[in-house]
Short mmCIF file of C-alpha atoms in Angstrom, two decimals:
data_model
loop_
_atom_site.label_atom_id
_atom_site.label_comp_id
_atom_site.label_asym_id
_atom_site.label_seq_id
_atom_site.Cartn_x
_atom_site.Cartn_y
_atom_site.Cartn_z
CA MET A 1 -52.65 9.11 -45.78
CA PHE A 2 -55.58 8.07 -43.59
CA ALA A 3 -54.05 9.29 -40.33
CA PRO A 4 -53.62 12.98 -41.28
CA LYS A 5 -57.30 13.27 -42.27
CA LEU A 6 -58.40 11.77 -38.97
CA TYR A 7 -56.07 14.10 -37.10
CA SER A 8 -57.40 17.15 -38.94
CA ARG A 9 -60.99 16.16 -38.04
CA VAL A 10 -60.06 15.99 -34.36
CA ILE A 11 -58.43 19.40 -34.50
CA ASN A 12 -61.46 20.89 -36.26
CA SER A 13 -63.92 19.40 -33.76
CA THR A 14 -61.94 20.66 -30.76
CA PHE A 15 -61.68 24.06 -32.40
CA ARG A 16 -65.47 24.20 -32.76
CA TYR A 17 -65.96 23.48 -29.04
CA GLN A 18 -63.47 26.17 -28.09
CA VAL A 19 -65.28 28.75 -30.19
CA ARG A 20 -68.67 28.00 -28.60
CA GLY A 21 -67.45 28.39 -25.05
CA ILE A 22 -69.52 27.84 -21.94
CA GLN A 23 -72.92 29.50 -21.81
CA SER A 24 -75.05 30.17 -18.76
CA ASN A 25 -78.77 29.49 -18.51
CA ASP A 26 -79.63 33.11 -17.73
CA SER A 27 -80.36 33.89 -21.36
CA LEU A 28 -82.71 30.90 -21.57
CA LEU A 29 -84.63 31.99 -18.47
CA ASP A 30 -85.15 35.50 -19.85
CA GLU A 31 -86.78 34.10 -22.99
CA CYS A 32 -88.87 31.48 -21.15
CA THR A 33 -92.60 32.18 -21.23
CA ALA A 34 -94.03 28.92 -19.87
CA VAL A 35 -92.82 25.97 -17.84
CA ARG A 36 -94.13 22.48 -18.43
CA ASN A 37 -93.68 19.98 -15.62
CA LYS A 38 -93.32 16.46 -17.00
CA ASN A 39 -93.54 14.76 -13.60
CA PRO A 40 -96.87 12.89 -13.55
CA ARG A 41 -96.90 12.76 -9.74
CA ASN A 42 -96.20 16.44 -9.18
CA LEU A 43 -99.76 17.12 -8.04
CA GLU A 44 -99.45 14.35 -5.45
CA LEU A 45 -96.27 15.93 -4.11
CA LEU A 46 -98.11 19.25 -3.81
CA THR A 47 -101.06 17.41 -2.14
CA ILE A 48 -103.43 18.72 -4.81
CA GLY A 49 -103.81 15.51 -6.82
CA ASN A 50 -106.84 13.29 -6.40
CA LYS A 51 -106.59 10.80 -3.57
CA PRO A 52 -109.03 7.90 -3.94
CA LYS A 53 -111.63 7.82 -1.23
CA GLY A 54 -112.79 4.22 -1.41
CA TYR A 55 -115.88 3.10 0.48
CA TRP A 56 -116.35 3.46 4.19
CA LEU A 57 -117.29 -0.22 4.63
CA GLU A 58 -114.04 -1.54 3.17
CA LYS A 59 -111.59 -3.23 5.50
CA ASP A 60 -108.51 -2.09 3.56
CA LYS A 61 -108.88 1.65 3.15
CA ARG A 62 -107.91 3.05 -0.24
CA THR A 63 -107.19 6.62 0.83
CA PHE A 64 -103.50 6.68 -0.08
CA TRP A 65 -101.13 7.72 -2.82
CA HIS A 66 -98.35 5.32 -1.79
CA LYS A 67 -98.82 2.27 0.40
CA PRO A 68 -96.10 -0.11 1.65
CA VAL A 69 -97.02 -3.80 1.49
CA PHE A 70 -95.16 -6.20 3.75
CA ILE A 71 -94.99 -9.86 2.69
CA LYS A 72 -93.40 -12.49 4.90
CA ASN A 73 -92.78 -16.02 3.66
CA SER A 74 -91.26 -18.87 5.59
CA ARG A 75 -87.81 -18.12 4.16
CA CYS A 76 -87.69 -14.47 3.10
CA VAL A 77 -89.20 -11.04 3.66
CA THR A 78 -90.42 -8.66 0.93
CA LEU A 79 -91.38 -5.00 1.14
CA GLU A 80 -93.19 -3.39 -1.81
CA LEU A 81 -94.47 0.10 -2.47
CA HIS A 82 -97.81 0.32 -4.28
CA HIS A 83 -99.27 3.37 -6.00
CA PHE A 84 -103.06 3.62 -6.06
CA GLU A 85 -103.18 3.74 -9.89
CA ASN A 86 -100.03 2.04 -11.14
CA GLY A 87 -99.68 -0.82 -8.68
CA LYS A 88 -96.24 -1.98 -7.55
CA ILE A 89 -93.54 0.65 -8.00
CA ILE A 90 -90.66 -0.46 -5.78
CA SER A 91 -89.89 -3.92 -4.50
CA VAL A 92 -87.13 -5.04 -2.15
CA SER A 93 -86.70 -8.58 -0.94
CA THR A 94 -84.15 -10.45 1.11
CA LYS A 95 -84.04 -12.86 -1.86
CA ASP A 96 -82.29 -10.14 -3.87
CA TRP A 97 -78.74 -11.19 -4.56
CA SER A 98 -77.20 -8.03 -3.10
CA LEU A 99 -78.98 -8.51 0.24
CA LYS A 100 -78.79 -12.29 0.28
CA LYS A 101 -75.01 -12.14 -0.08
CA GLN A 102 -74.66 -9.94 3.02
CA LEU A 103 -77.12 -11.75 5.34
CA GLN A 104 -76.73 -14.97 7.29
CA LYS A 105 -80.48 -15.57 7.62
CA LEU A 106 -83.14 -14.05 5.40
CA SER A 107 -85.73 -13.39 8.10
CA ASN A 108 -83.89 -12.33 11.26
CA THR A 109 -83.66 -8.84 12.76
CA ALA A 110 -80.58 -7.93 10.73
CA ALA A 111 -82.50 -8.79 7.55
CA TYR A 112 -85.31 -6.41 8.56
CA VAL A 113 -82.82 -3.61 9.22
CA ALA A 114 -81.09 -4.14 5.86
CA LEU A 115 -84.45 -4.41 4.10
CA GLY A 116 -85.58 -1.10 5.61
CA GLU A 117 -82.37 0.66 4.67
CA VAL A 118 -82.41 -0.49 1.03
CA PHE A 119 -86.15 0.21 0.70
CA ALA A 120 -85.73 3.74 2.07
CA GLN A 121 -82.79 4.39 -0.25
CA ARG A 122 -84.75 3.27 -3.32
CA CYS A 123 -87.77 5.36 -2.30
CA LEU A 124 -85.65 8.47 -1.79
CA GLU A 125 -83.87 7.92 -5.12
CA SER A 126 -87.23 7.78 -6.88
CA GLY A 127 -88.43 10.94 -5.10
CA ILE A 128 -90.94 9.36 -2.72
CA THR A 129 -90.60 10.64 0.84
CA THR A 130 -94.07 10.06 2.29
CA MET A 131 -96.22 6.94 2.34
CA MET A 132 -98.92 5.33 4.39
CA ASP A 133 -97.90 3.57 7.59
CA LEU A 134 -97.37 -0.19 7.57
CA PRO A 135 -100.46 -2.08 8.76
CA ASN A 136 -100.53 -2.86 12.48
CA GLU A 137 -101.77 -6.43 12.05
CA ASN A 138 -99.43 -9.00 13.61
CA GLU A 139 -96.97 -6.27 14.56
CA ASN A 140 -93.97 -7.68 16.35
CA GLU A 141 -90.56 -6.40 17.40
CA LYS A 142 -89.01 -6.90 13.95
CA ILE A 143 -91.64 -4.77 12.21
CA LYS A 144 -91.17 -2.03 14.81
CA ILE A 145 -87.43 -2.09 14.08
CA LEU A 146 -88.21 -1.92 10.33
CA LYS A 147 -90.43 1.15 10.89
CA GLU A 148 -87.77 2.84 13.01
CA LYS A 149 -85.17 2.21 10.30
CA LEU A 150 -87.44 3.71 7.62
CA ILE A 151 -88.01 6.80 9.77
CA SER A 152 -84.30 7.18 10.55
CA CYS A 153 -83.47 6.99 6.82
CA GLY A 154 -85.82 9.89 6.03
CA ILE A 155 -89.15 8.27 5.11
CA ILE A 156 -92.28 9.83 6.61
CA LEU A 157 -94.86 7.16 7.44
CA SER A 158 -97.93 9.36 7.08
CA GLU A 159 -99.36 11.12 4.07
CA ALA A 160 -100.70 14.66 4.09
CA ASP A 161 -104.37 15.20 3.47
CA GLN A 162 -105.49 16.20 0.01
CA ILE A 163 -106.11 19.90 -0.41
CA ILE A 164 -109.64 20.37 -1.62
CA THR A 165 -110.47 23.69 -3.23
CA PRO A 166 -112.76 25.44 -0.74
CA CYS A 167 -115.82 27.29 -1.88
CA PRO A 168 -115.64 31.05 -1.36
CA TRP A 169 -118.48 30.98 1.17
CA HIS A 170 -116.70 28.57 3.54
CA LYS A 171 -115.83 29.90 6.98
CA THR A 172 -112.19 28.75 7.03
CA LYS A 173 -109.64 29.20 4.28
CA LEU A 174 -107.10 26.42 3.74
CA ILE A 175 -103.44 27.39 3.50
CA LYS A 176 -101.77 26.04 0.39
CA PRO A 177 -98.40 24.29 0.87
CA TRP A 178 -96.56 26.66 -1.48
CA GLU A 179 -97.78 29.85 0.25
CA LEU A 180 -96.04 31.29 3.28
CA GLU A 181 -98.09 32.09 6.35
CA VAL A 182 -97.46 35.65 7.53
#
């Protein structure tokens, strides 16, 4: 007695889906009057968002949206991505189980290559393609290899300048990134 009722529910639910059919989004676009972008970093991607200026006497400049921070311990290497407001966004370390399992040593050249590849993949998955360059302090061959790996994986190690709205009386007019130059 219980099984026929269950079977009839399944038939009714499949029948409802067959009646609805597949709809396209064209009808939704015709009725759309406004679009709301829920991405909080959309203005940064368009280079319109505020970029902190910092002070000109500071050693560590704060003019960035995303900044990679390289941390080297005696045993492992860590690469983090910091946002100027939110702090650490992405962190990859050779201590991570997935990397540690594949590496013989946690701080040799192969570890730097793997670290760069995983870091670039996580950045691209989160939608971050540009960031500040790694600091040049104590730059050695391994860090150069790490930078080359990031670049080969599709990360751009320089951020575009912020577009500042020019006053109408300025001599030059800035081209906006979404306009085509004719």
